[in-house]
């Protein structure tokens, strides 16, 4: 077995924040080595040091046995390293093909680019990762999961023997995840090594050979995946025992708060959606990627305003033509693409958290900064947002901690209708159960919650009712107690035995 990569005792601090305090691991040919750890443990920092994107303060990186003294993206690439970063880093104004082609090796600066060949190769790579969409689309117009598939295709195109994937499946559906795993197995079989970062611990048994746990910037253990169970892994990660039970509380439902009647938005391919959500109820919205879940959310929230049907709030028809209308009506929406729409990177954490609650925080137009700090500190503590200070810019937080900031903002508005798109994507196990507890608490106080999730255990664990979408509409709603993973999946794929149910009949049940 050849050692492809060795990282020894890597340290790194960012203006006072010690991100890595001595992290070591190695990667051999033909293995998938998982890196796990809580949000802010230092995983992405370690990746960036290996790819030459940031400089380490200390420690040693060896690539293919050779120590690297002055790493740089170009050097790492020339030694066979390719990476998929946690935040998709595509050029939004270039097409999918162009983005992928940028990852190909340049033959020489003088040679003409053979676009025909590159297009063919890009199409090949896209089909390898199971992406069935237009490769001439602008990358910026694609949904998060699609952007992620493009990133994966681009990394494969670099023909690397050390492939680093920082949460590649965070926004992928089960089917796409399986397709990616096939690709990874293929790479492993031809002797490449894959560094695999994920918060979905159940994936590790399916795909990883070894796992290294990072805690507070240190590597605390490396084990064979078959030698360790999830529970022990979690306690290594968080340094204590932790239950991952879904804390959904049973609450009395109140009146119907949100009702959608035949709602449609032709621009977003949403058609005749009927759904109602009661006070206290959590409705899980599931379906395959492309089924129209996010589009339904943006339609209700006024980002892509409806052009047919009705939205009723507490029985009264309302007109929502913009997010401003939606917020004024007591709606809150956590978007899926937090990088672009969820946080304002240059602003302090505290401002990000309180941004949507400003009217409650100000008296005659003057911001009550003490109250702002209070709210910011409360959510920072509850969700365990790892930050040096509540006024640190959000850009300096780790990916998962940025997600927590985006979520806090909407939780802090105490909305009457809360729409969450993949609320726990990319957050660690501890924060995940805290987010579930907060959702449950809001529902308990009478909010109507619509939760979009591709995570089936989460859907089954947290929803009172589950609405399954396919082709832009809701094809079935199922009570949680009657639902199984298999049934939901077959409804989502369209091979379900169950006929679409009328919404009214279902609520009475
Ligand atoms: N540019 C930066 N400036 C200041 N601090 C930073 C910067 N980037 C990362 N950090 C800090 O370094 C620590 C490690 O961050 P890193 O992104 O490596 O975590 P991670 O393990 O990838 O977490 P996640 O699971 O949330 O992605 C965090 O405390 C983070 O706030
Ligand atoms: Mg990270």
Short mmCIF file of C-alpha atoms and ligand atoms in Angstrom, two decimals:
data_model
loop_
_atom_site.label_atom_id
_atom_site.label_comp_id
_atom_site.label_asym_id
_atom_site.label_seq_id
_atom_site.Cartn_x
_atom_site.Cartn_y
_atom_site.Cartn_z
CA UNK A 1 0.00 0.00 0.00
CA UNK A 2 1.48 3.31 -1.02
CA UNK A 3 1.08 6.34 1.17
CA UNK A 4 -0.44 9.05 -0.94
CA UNK A 5 -0.67 11.69 1.72
CA UNK A 6 0.68 12.22 5.21
CA UNK A 7 -0.26 15.17 7.39
CA UNK A 8 1.72 15.36 10.62
CA UNK A 9 1.03 17.63 13.56
CA UNK A 10 -0.51 20.42 11.51
CA UNK A 11 -1.20 23.67 13.36
CA UNK A 12 -2.97 26.77 12.15
CA UNK A 13 -4.38 29.88 13.75
CA UNK A 14 -6.47 32.57 12.16
CA UNK A 15 -5.95 35.92 13.85
CA UNK A 16 -6.16 34.51 17.34
CA UNK A 17 -8.46 31.53 16.67
CA UNK A 18 -6.56 28.28 16.97
CA UNK A 19 -8.22 26.22 14.22
CA UNK A 20 -5.71 23.34 14.28
CA UNK A 21 -3.60 22.35 17.28
CA UNK A 22 -1.88 19.25 15.99
CA UNK A 23 -3.82 17.27 13.44
CA UNK A 24 -2.36 14.16 11.84
CA UNK A 25 -3.64 11.50 9.49
CA UNK A 26 -2.56 9.67 6.39
CA UNK A 27 -4.15 8.39 3.23
CA UNK A 28 -3.11 5.22 1.44
CA UNK A 29 -3.83 4.19 -2.09
CA UNK A 30 -7.17 2.44 -2.53
CA UNK A 31 -8.82 3.76 0.62
CA UNK A 32 -11.57 6.15 1.56
CA UNK A 33 -10.51 7.93 4.73
CA UNK A 34 -13.26 9.81 6.51
CA UNK A 35 -12.63 12.94 8.58
CA UNK A 36 -15.31 13.68 11.15
CA UNK A 37 -15.76 16.18 13.96
CA UNK A 38 -18.05 18.85 15.29
CA UNK A 39 -18.66 22.13 13.48
CA UNK A 40 -15.50 24.15 13.84
CA UNK A 41 -13.30 21.15 14.68
CA UNK A 42 -10.90 22.12 11.88
CA UNK A 43 -11.80 19.73 9.04
CA UNK A 44 -12.09 22.30 6.27
CA UNK A 45 -8.99 24.09 7.49
CA UNK A 46 -7.02 20.87 7.22
CA UNK A 47 -8.37 20.34 3.70
CA UNK A 48 -7.36 23.84 2.67
CA UNK A 49 -3.85 23.28 3.98
CA UNK A 50 -3.52 20.10 1.95
CA UNK A 51 -4.78 21.78 -1.22
CA UNK A 52 -2.50 24.76 -0.68
CA UNK A 53 -5.38 27.20 -0.34
CA UNK A 54 -4.15 28.33 3.09
CA UNK A 55 -0.71 28.09 4.72
CA UNK A 56 -0.15 26.03 7.84
CA UNK A 57 1.71 27.52 10.79
CA UNK A 58 3.44 24.27 11.58
CA UNK A 59 3.60 20.56 10.86
CA UNK A 60 4.39 18.63 7.72
CA UNK A 61 2.52 17.58 4.61
CA UNK A 62 3.90 14.82 2.42
CA UNK A 63 2.42 14.08 -0.97
CA UNK A 64 3.36 10.73 -2.49
CA UNK A 65 6.15 10.43 0.06
CA UNK A 66 7.69 13.82 -0.65
CA UNK A 67 7.62 16.60 1.92
CA UNK A 68 5.99 19.77 0.62
CA UNK A 69 7.60 22.93 1.89
CA UNK A 70 5.81 25.71 0.09
CA UNK A 71 2.40 24.42 -0.79
CA UNK A 72 0.19 26.25 -3.25
CA UNK A 73 -2.96 25.32 -5.17
CA UNK A 74 -0.90 24.88 -8.31
CA UNK A 75 1.70 22.68 -6.61
CA UNK A 76 -0.90 20.50 -4.92
CA UNK A 77 -2.74 20.10 -8.21
CA UNK A 78 0.39 19.10 -10.03
CA UNK A 79 0.92 16.39 -7.39
CA UNK A 80 -2.49 14.92 -8.07
CA UNK A 81 -4.64 16.63 -5.42
CA UNK A 82 -8.18 17.69 -6.31
CA UNK A 83 -10.84 18.92 -3.91
CA UNK A 84 -14.50 19.62 -3.68
CA UNK A 85 -14.93 22.42 -1.18
CA UNK A 86 -17.74 22.62 1.31
CA UNK A 87 -19.12 25.76 -0.28
CA UNK A 88 -19.56 25.29 -4.03
CA UNK A 89 -17.04 27.53 -5.69
CA UNK A 90 -18.30 27.63 -9.25
CA UNK A 91 -18.17 30.66 -11.47
CA UNK A 92 -21.83 31.62 -11.54
CA UNK A 93 -21.63 33.40 -14.89
CA UNK A 94 -19.97 30.54 -16.72
CA UNK A 95 -21.82 27.54 -18.06
CA UNK A 96 -21.60 24.12 -16.46
CA UNK A 97 -19.32 22.92 -19.26
CA UNK A 98 -17.03 25.91 -18.89
CA UNK A 99 -16.80 25.40 -15.14
CA UNK A 100 -15.88 21.76 -15.57
CA UNK A 101 -13.42 22.53 -18.35
CA UNK A 102 -11.56 24.90 -16.05
CA UNK A 103 -10.60 21.89 -13.97
CA UNK A 104 -8.94 20.15 -16.92
CA UNK A 105 -5.22 20.27 -17.25
CA UNK A 106 -4.01 23.00 -19.47
CA UNK A 107 -1.72 21.52 -22.08
CA UNK A 108 0.30 24.66 -22.60
CA UNK A 109 -0.54 28.31 -22.26
CA UNK A 110 -0.25 28.69 -26.02
CA UNK A 111 -2.35 25.80 -27.23
CA UNK A 112 -5.85 26.58 -28.45
CA UNK A 113 -8.62 25.29 -26.28
CA UNK A 114 -10.49 22.52 -28.01
CA UNK A 115 -14.01 23.31 -26.85
CA UNK A 116 -15.61 20.50 -28.77
CA UNK A 117 -13.48 17.94 -26.96
CA UNK A 118 -13.97 19.67 -23.65
CA UNK A 119 -17.72 19.72 -24.05
CA UNK A 120 -17.73 16.02 -24.79
CA UNK A 121 -15.58 15.29 -21.78
CA UNK A 122 -17.72 17.50 -19.54
CA UNK A 123 -20.87 15.69 -20.67
CA UNK A 124 -19.18 12.37 -19.96
CA UNK A 125 -18.20 13.44 -16.45
CA UNK A 126 -21.66 14.79 -15.72
CA UNK A 127 -23.29 11.55 -16.71
CA UNK A 128 -20.79 9.65 -14.56
CA UNK A 129 -22.10 11.49 -11.48
CA UNK A 130 -25.68 10.98 -12.60
CA UNK A 131 -26.40 14.62 -13.42
CA UNK A 132 -29.15 14.77 -15.99
CA UNK A 133 -29.36 18.50 -16.61
CA UNK A 134 -28.41 20.97 -19.32
CA UNK A 135 -24.66 21.46 -19.36
CA UNK A 136 -25.05 24.77 -21.15
CA UNK A 137 -26.96 26.30 -18.22
CA UNK A 138 -25.18 29.02 -16.25
CA UNK A 139 -23.79 27.51 -13.05
CA UNK A 140 -25.29 30.33 -10.97
CA UNK A 141 -28.79 29.38 -12.09
CA UNK A 142 -28.53 25.84 -10.72
CA UNK A 143 -29.87 24.65 -7.38
CA UNK A 144 -27.39 23.75 -4.63
CA UNK A 145 -27.50 20.00 -5.23
CA UNK A 146 -26.90 20.52 -8.93
CA UNK A 147 -23.99 22.84 -8.25
CA UNK A 148 -22.58 20.19 -5.99
CA UNK A 149 -22.78 17.59 -8.77
CA UNK A 150 -20.96 19.98 -11.11
CA UNK A 151 -18.21 20.40 -8.50
CA UNK A 152 -17.86 16.65 -8.24
CA UNK A 153 -17.67 16.30 -12.02
CA UNK A 154 -15.04 19.02 -12.14
CA UNK A 155 -12.91 17.32 -9.50
CA UNK A 156 -13.14 13.99 -11.33
CA UNK A 157 -12.05 15.72 -14.51
CA UNK A 158 -8.75 16.65 -12.91
CA UNK A 159 -7.80 12.95 -12.86
CA UNK A 160 -6.39 13.24 -9.38
CA UNK A 161 -5.12 10.37 -7.27
CA UNK A 162 -5.86 12.24 -4.04
CA UNK A 163 -9.44 13.42 -4.05
CA UNK A 164 -10.74 15.42 -1.12
CA UNK A 165 -14.48 15.80 -0.67
CA UNK A 166 -15.69 18.25 1.97
CA UNK A 167 -19.32 17.31 2.61
CA UNK A 168 -20.12 16.30 -0.96
CA UNK A 169 -23.47 14.80 -0.03
CA UNK A 170 -24.73 17.63 2.20
CA UNK A 171 -27.42 18.61 -0.28
CA UNK A 172 -27.70 15.43 -2.33
CA UNK A 173 -30.68 13.09 -2.32
CA UNK A 174 -30.30 9.41 -1.47
CA UNK A 175 -30.21 8.46 -5.13
CA UNK A 176 -27.55 11.00 -5.99
CA UNK A 177 -25.58 9.96 -2.94
CA UNK A 178 -25.65 6.35 -4.13
CA UNK A 179 -24.46 7.45 -7.57
CA UNK A 180 -21.61 9.37 -5.95
CA UNK A 181 -20.67 6.33 -3.85
CA UNK A 182 -20.41 4.26 -7.03
CA UNK A 183 -18.04 6.84 -8.45
CA UNK A 184 -15.98 6.82 -5.25
CA UNK A 185 -15.79 3.02 -5.25
CA UNK A 186 -14.57 3.17 -8.84
CA UNK A 187 -11.82 5.63 -7.88
CA UNK A 188 -10.81 3.47 -4.96
CA UNK A 189 -10.67 0.39 -7.15
CA UNK A 190 -8.20 2.05 -9.48
CA UNK A 191 -5.92 2.96 -6.59
CA UNK A 192 -6.84 6.56 -5.84
CA UNK A 193 -7.32 7.73 -2.26
CA UNK A 194 -10.32 9.71 -1.13
CA UNK A 195 -10.56 11.97 1.93
CA UNK A 196 -14.21 12.11 2.80
CA UNK A 197 -15.80 14.63 5.17
CA UNK A 198 -19.39 14.21 6.28
CA UNK A 199 -21.72 14.87 9.17
CA UNK A 200 -23.89 11.96 8.04
CA UNK A 201 -22.22 9.33 10.14
CA UNK A 202 -24.45 6.56 8.80
CA UNK A 203 -22.71 7.04 5.45
CA UNK A 204 -19.36 5.99 6.81
CA UNK A 205 -20.08 2.27 6.99
CA UNK A 206 -21.23 2.40 3.38
CA UNK A 207 -18.27 4.23 1.95
CA UNK A 208 -15.28 4.68 4.26
CA UNK A 209 -12.47 2.30 5.21
CA UNK A 210 -10.91 4.31 8.02
CA UNK A 211 -12.06 7.30 10.00
CA UNK A 212 -10.10 10.01 11.82
CA UNK A 213 -11.84 12.10 14.45
CA UNK A 214 -10.91 15.75 14.91
CA UNK A 215 -11.82 17.51 18.12
CA UNK A 216 -10.92 21.14 18.80
CA UNK A 217 -8.25 21.12 16.14
CA UNK A 218 -6.61 17.86 17.25
CA UNK A 219 -6.82 14.42 15.73
CA UNK A 220 -8.01 12.30 18.65
CA UNK A 221 -8.37 8.87 17.04
CA UNK A 222 -8.05 6.91 13.81
CA UNK A 223 -9.94 3.63 13.49
CA UNK A 224 -11.07 1.12 10.93
CA UNK A 225 -14.72 1.88 10.20
CA UNK A 226 -15.69 -1.71 10.94
CA UNK A 227 -14.07 -1.47 14.38
CA UNK A 228 -16.12 1.42 15.71
CA UNK A 229 -19.83 2.06 16.13
CA UNK A 230 -21.64 5.34 15.68
CA UNK A 231 -22.10 5.90 19.38
CA UNK A 232 -18.42 5.63 20.18
CA UNK A 233 -17.62 7.81 17.22
CA UNK A 234 -19.95 10.51 18.51
CA UNK A 235 -18.48 10.45 21.97
CA UNK A 236 -15.00 10.78 20.48
CA UNK A 237 -16.25 13.77 18.48
CA UNK A 238 -17.96 15.63 21.27
CA UNK A 239 -16.02 14.23 24.20
CA UNK A 240 -19.19 13.08 25.97
CA UNK A 241 -22.18 10.80 25.53
CA UNK A 242 -24.97 12.16 23.40
CA UNK A 243 -28.39 10.93 22.50
CA UNK A 244 -29.53 11.36 18.91
CA UNK A 245 -33.17 10.69 19.59
CA UNK A 246 -35.52 13.02 17.79
CA UNK A 247 -37.08 15.24 20.44
CA UNK A 248 -40.40 15.79 18.70
CA UNK A 249 -42.90 16.63 21.37
CA UNK A 250 -46.51 15.69 20.89
CA UNK A 251 -48.58 18.86 20.99
CA UNK A 252 -52.27 19.63 20.59
CA UNK A 253 -52.82 21.08 17.15
CA UNK A 254 -54.64 24.37 16.89
CA UNK A 255 -56.34 26.04 13.96
CA UNK A 256 -55.14 25.75 10.39
CA UNK A 257 -52.55 28.52 10.10
CA UNK A 258 -51.31 28.04 6.56
CA UNK A 259 -53.44 26.74 3.76
CA UNK A 260 -52.50 26.39 0.12
CA UNK A 261 -55.34 25.91 -2.34
CA UNK A 262 -54.45 24.82 -5.84
CA UNK A 263 -51.35 26.94 -5.54
CA UNK A 264 -49.19 27.24 -8.61
CA UNK A 265 -46.32 29.22 -10.01
CA UNK A 266 -45.62 28.44 -13.64
CA UNK A 267 -42.21 30.10 -13.55
CA UNK A 268 -41.09 27.81 -10.73
CA UNK A 269 -42.90 24.73 -12.13
CA UNK A 270 -45.14 24.44 -9.08
CA UNK A 271 -48.66 23.30 -9.88
CA UNK A 272 -51.92 22.82 -8.01
CA UNK A 273 -50.54 22.30 -4.54
CA UNK A 274 -53.04 21.67 -1.77
CA UNK A 275 -51.70 21.62 1.74
CA UNK A 276 -52.56 22.90 5.15
CA UNK A 277 -50.47 23.19 8.26
CA UNK A 278 -51.97 23.68 11.71
CA UNK A 279 -50.65 25.57 14.67
CA UNK A 280 -48.33 23.21 16.50
CA UNK A 281 -47.87 20.94 13.54
CA UNK A 282 -44.65 20.06 11.77
CA UNK A 283 -45.25 18.95 8.19
CA UNK A 284 -42.28 17.33 6.52
CA UNK A 285 -41.97 18.03 2.83
CA UNK A 286 -39.98 15.43 1.01
CA UNK A 287 -39.32 14.23 -2.52
CA UNK A 288 -36.43 13.72 -4.87
CA UNK A 289 -34.19 16.58 -5.86
CA UNK A 290 -36.04 18.46 -8.58
CA UNK A 291 -39.46 17.47 -7.23
CA UNK A 292 -40.21 21.12 -6.55
CA UNK A 293 -39.85 21.34 -2.75
CA UNK A 294 -37.65 24.44 -2.69
CA UNK A 295 -39.74 25.95 -5.49
CA UNK A 296 -42.89 25.49 -3.44
CA UNK A 297 -41.21 27.23 -0.52
CA UNK A 298 -40.09 30.17 -2.64
CA UNK A 299 -43.60 30.45 -4.06
CA UNK A 300 -45.21 30.62 -0.63
CA UNK A 301 -42.58 33.07 0.56
CA UNK A 302 -43.11 35.40 -2.40
CA UNK A 303 -39.69 34.95 -3.98
CA UNK A 304 -41.37 33.39 -6.99
CA UNK A 305 -44.90 34.70 -6.38
CA UNK A 306 -47.80 32.39 -7.22
CA UNK A 307 -49.77 32.95 -10.44
CA UNK A 308 -52.62 30.60 -9.65
CA UNK A 309 -54.50 29.38 -6.61
CA UNK A 310 -54.61 30.85 -3.15
CA UNK A 311 -52.63 31.21 0.06
CA UNK A 312 -54.73 31.51 3.21
CA UNK A 313 -53.46 32.47 6.63
CA UNK A 314 -55.79 31.57 9.49
CA UNK A 315 -58.56 31.16 6.92
CA UNK A 316 -58.07 34.52 5.25
CA UNK A 317 -56.76 34.79 1.69
CA UNK A 318 -53.53 36.80 1.55
CA UNK A 319 -51.55 38.23 -1.30
CA UNK A 320 -47.86 37.50 -1.07
CA UNK A 321 -45.91 39.00 -3.91
CA UNK A 322 -42.56 39.50 -2.23
CA UNK A 323 -40.59 38.27 0.78
CA UNK A 324 -41.43 41.60 2.44
CA UNK A 325 -45.13 40.73 2.24
CA UNK A 326 -44.36 37.29 3.56
CA UNK A 327 -42.38 38.55 6.55
CA UNK A 328 -45.07 41.12 7.30
CA UNK A 329 -47.60 38.27 7.41
CA UNK A 330 -45.51 36.36 9.95
CA UNK A 331 -43.77 33.94 7.60
CA UNK A 332 -40.13 32.99 7.92
CA UNK A 333 -38.05 31.04 5.43
CA UNK A 334 -34.63 29.49 5.87
CA UNK A 335 -33.33 29.00 2.32
CA UNK A 336 -31.30 26.01 1.24
CA UNK A 337 -28.46 27.98 -0.28
CA UNK A 338 -27.16 29.65 2.85
CA UNK A 339 -23.98 30.84 1.21
CA UNK A 340 -25.87 33.07 -1.19
CA UNK A 341 -29.05 33.85 0.70
CA UNK A 342 -28.61 32.77 4.28
CA UNK A 343 -25.91 34.89 5.84
CA UNK A 344 -24.29 38.23 5.17
CA UNK A 345 -20.67 37.26 5.35
CA UNK A 346 -19.17 40.66 6.15
CA UNK A 347 -21.60 41.39 8.95
CA UNK A 348 -21.09 40.40 12.58
CA UNK A 349 -22.67 37.23 13.88
CA UNK A 350 -24.91 39.25 16.22
CA UNK A 351 -26.34 41.33 13.37
CA UNK A 352 -26.88 38.22 11.27
CA UNK A 353 -28.89 36.64 14.05
CA UNK A 354 -31.06 39.67 14.76
CA UNK A 355 -31.45 40.97 11.21
CA UNK A 356 -35.00 39.71 10.75
CA UNK A 357 -36.16 40.77 14.21
CA UNK A 358 -35.08 44.40 13.99
CA UNK A 359 -38.59 45.77 14.44
CA UNK A 360 -38.85 43.99 17.80
CA UNK A 361 -35.42 45.24 18.77
CA UNK A 362 -35.89 48.89 18.17
CA UNK A 363 -37.88 51.56 19.89
CA UNK A 364 -38.88 54.45 17.65
CA UNK A 365 -36.26 53.46 15.14
CA UNK A 366 -33.37 53.17 17.57
CA UNK A 367 -31.76 49.78 17.88
CA UNK A 368 -31.65 48.43 21.42
CA UNK A 369 -28.13 47.05 21.21
CA UNK A 370 -28.27 45.42 24.63
CA UNK A 371 -31.26 43.40 23.54
CA UNK A 372 -29.51 42.58 20.29
CA UNK A 373 -26.55 41.20 22.22
CA UNK A 374 -28.86 39.23 24.48
CA UNK A 375 -30.66 37.52 21.63
CA UNK A 376 -27.42 36.89 19.76
CA UNK A 377 -25.81 35.36 22.85
CA UNK A 378 -28.84 33.21 23.56
CA UNK A 379 -28.84 31.56 20.13
CA UNK A 380 -25.05 31.35 19.99
CA UNK A 381 -25.16 29.39 23.24
CA UNK A 382 -28.17 27.22 22.42
CA UNK A 383 -26.94 26.11 19.02
CA UNK A 384 -23.34 25.98 20.14
CA UNK A 385 -22.14 28.40 17.48
CA UNK A 386 -18.37 28.30 17.71
CA UNK A 387 -17.08 31.84 17.42
CA UNK A 388 -14.47 33.95 19.21
CA UNK A 389 -17.10 36.67 19.83
CA UNK A 390 -20.67 37.47 18.89
CA UNK A 391 -19.43 40.45 16.90
CA UNK A 392 -16.98 38.41 14.77
CA UNK A 393 -17.83 38.55 11.05
CA UNK A 394 -19.73 35.49 9.89
CA UNK A 395 -17.15 34.92 7.14
CA UNK A 396 -14.73 33.71 9.81
CA UNK A 397 -17.01 30.93 11.05
CA UNK A 398 -16.82 27.34 9.85
CA UNK A 399 -19.41 26.17 7.31
CA UNK A 400 -21.66 24.50 9.86
CA UNK A 401 -21.51 27.45 12.22
CA UNK A 402 -22.59 29.76 9.38
CA UNK A 403 -25.59 27.48 8.89
CA UNK A 404 -26.45 27.79 12.55
CA UNK A 405 -26.29 31.60 12.27
CA UNK A 406 -28.70 31.56 9.31
CA UNK A 407 -31.10 29.34 11.19
CA UNK A 408 -30.93 31.42 14.36
CA UNK A 409 -32.07 34.47 12.47
CA UNK A 410 -35.37 32.87 11.55
CA UNK A 411 -35.88 31.14 14.86
CA UNK A 412 -35.38 34.50 16.57
CA UNK A 413 -38.27 36.08 14.65
CA UNK A 414 -40.68 33.71 16.45
CA UNK A 415 -42.74 33.38 13.27
CA UNK A 416 -46.24 31.96 12.96
CA UNK A 417 -45.29 30.04 9.82
CA UNK A 418 -41.77 28.71 9.63
CA UNK A 419 -40.50 27.20 6.40
CA UNK A 420 -37.16 25.47 6.74
CA UNK A 421 -35.23 24.16 3.75
CA UNK A 422 -32.84 21.45 4.89
CA UNK A 423 -32.50 22.88 8.41
CA UNK A 424 -29.80 20.51 9.66
CA UNK A 425 -27.74 20.12 6.55
CA UNK A 426 -24.07 20.41 7.38
CA UNK A 427 -24.46 20.80 11.13
CA UNK A 428 -22.97 18.38 13.62
CA UNK A 429 -24.88 15.84 15.67
CA UNK A 430 -25.13 17.95 18.81
CA UNK A 431 -26.46 21.00 16.98
CA UNK A 432 -28.82 18.82 14.99
CA UNK A 433 -30.69 17.66 18.05
CA UNK A 434 -30.71 21.19 19.45
CA UNK A 435 -32.23 22.46 16.19
CA UNK A 436 -34.85 19.74 16.41
CA UNK A 437 -35.61 20.75 19.96
CA UNK A 438 -36.00 24.39 18.92
CA UNK A 439 -38.33 23.44 16.07
CA UNK A 440 -40.38 21.39 18.44
CA UNK A 441 -40.46 24.24 20.94
CA UNK A 442 -41.67 26.73 18.29
CA UNK A 443 -44.38 24.31 17.20
CA UNK A 444 -45.31 23.87 20.84
CA UNK A 445 -45.84 27.61 21.05
CA UNK A 446 -48.24 27.49 18.12
CA UNK A 447 -46.12 27.95 15.03
CA UNK A 448 -46.93 26.02 11.86
CA UNK A 449 -43.75 24.44 10.59
CA UNK A 450 -43.02 23.25 7.07
CA UNK A 451 -39.77 21.35 7.00
CA UNK A 452 -38.11 20.41 3.72
CA UNK A 453 -35.58 17.64 4.16
CA UNK A 454 -33.85 14.96 2.14
CA UNK A 455 -32.85 13.25 5.35
CA UNK A 456 -35.48 10.53 5.70
CA UNK A 457 -34.78 9.66 9.34
CA UNK A 458 -35.25 13.37 10.10
CA UNK A 459 -38.49 13.50 8.12
CA UNK A 460 -39.79 10.40 9.85
CA UNK A 461 -38.53 11.48 13.26
CA UNK A 462 -39.72 15.08 13.31
CA UNK A 463 -42.86 15.38 11.17
CA UNK A 464 -46.42 14.96 12.32
CA UNK A 465 -47.42 14.55 8.71
CA UNK A 466 -45.32 13.96 5.65
CA UNK A 467 -46.13 15.49 2.28
CA UNK A 468 -44.41 13.89 -0.68
CA UNK A 469 -43.74 15.98 -3.77
CA UNK A 470 -43.20 14.84 -7.32
CA UNK A 471 -43.26 16.84 -10.54
CA UNK A 472 -44.04 20.15 -8.85
CA UNK A 473 -47.00 19.02 -6.81
CA UNK A 474 -47.84 17.12 -3.65
CA UNK A 475 -48.72 13.58 -4.63
CA UNK A 476 -49.51 12.21 -1.19
CA UNK A 477 -49.62 13.09 2.46
CA UNK A 478 -49.00 10.43 5.06
CA UNK A 479 -49.38 10.46 8.83
CA UNK A 480 -46.08 9.83 10.51
CA UNK A 481 -47.33 6.83 12.44
CA UNK A 482 -48.29 5.08 9.18
CA UNK A 483 -45.15 6.02 7.31
CA UNK A 484 -42.11 3.94 6.54
CA UNK A 485 -38.92 4.87 4.77
CA UNK A 486 -39.74 2.48 1.92
CA UNK A 487 -43.20 3.90 1.39
CA UNK A 488 -42.01 7.51 1.33
CA UNK A 489 -39.30 6.63 -1.16
CA UNK A 490 -41.61 4.78 -3.49
CA UNK A 491 -44.10 7.64 -3.38
CA UNK A 492 -41.29 10.05 -4.17
CA UNK A 493 -40.08 7.96 -7.09
CA UNK A 494 -43.63 7.39 -8.30
CA UNK A 495 -44.01 3.68 -7.85
CA UNK A 496 -46.23 4.02 -4.81
CA UNK A 497 -49.31 1.91 -4.38
CA UNK A 498 -51.09 4.61 -2.40
CA UNK A 499 -53.35 6.94 -4.34
CA UNK A 500 -53.03 10.69 -3.86
CA UNK A 501 -55.14 11.63 -0.89
CA UNK A 502 -57.30 14.62 -0.51
CA UNK A 503 -55.87 17.02 1.97
CA UNK A 504 -59.15 17.42 3.84
CA UNK A 505 -59.69 13.74 4.35
CA UNK A 506 -56.23 13.51 5.71
CA UNK A 507 -56.47 16.27 8.28
CA UNK A 508 -59.48 14.72 9.88
CA UNK A 509 -57.58 11.48 10.37
N1 LIG B 1 -10.98 32.73 7.66
C1 LIG B 1 -11.10 32.50 8.96
N2 LIG B 1 -10.89 33.47 9.88
C2 LIG B 1 -10.99 33.24 11.19
N3 LIG B 1 -11.32 32.05 11.73
C3 LIG B 1 -11.56 31.04 10.88
C4 LIG B 1 -11.48 31.20 9.46
N4 LIG B 1 -11.78 30.02 8.88
C5 LIG B 1 -12.05 29.16 9.88
N5 LIG B 1 -11.91 29.76 11.09
C6 LIG B 1 -12.11 29.13 12.40
O1 LIG B 1 -11.36 27.94 12.47
C7 LIG B 1 -12.05 26.92 13.15
C8 LIG B 1 -12.14 25.67 12.30
O2 LIG B 1 -12.94 25.91 11.18
P1 LIG B 1 -13.18 24.83 10.02
O3 LIG B 1 -13.88 25.55 8.94
O4 LIG B 1 -11.92 24.16 9.69
O5 LIG B 1 -14.17 23.81 10.76
P2 LIG B 1 -14.89 22.50 10.20
O6 LIG B 1 -14.42 21.34 11.00
O7 LIG B 1 -14.72 22.42 8.74
O8 LIG B 1 -16.41 22.77 10.60
P3 LIG B 1 -17.80 22.50 9.80
O9 LIG B 1 -18.22 21.11 10.15
O10 LIG B 1 -18.73 23.49 10.42
O11 LIG B 1 -17.56 22.74 8.37
C9 LIG B 1 -13.41 27.51 13.50
O12 LIG B 1 -13.40 27.91 14.84
C10 LIG B 1 -13.55 28.71 12.59
O13 LIG B 1 -14.31 29.73 13.20
MG1 LIG B 2 -16.04 22.62 7.17
#
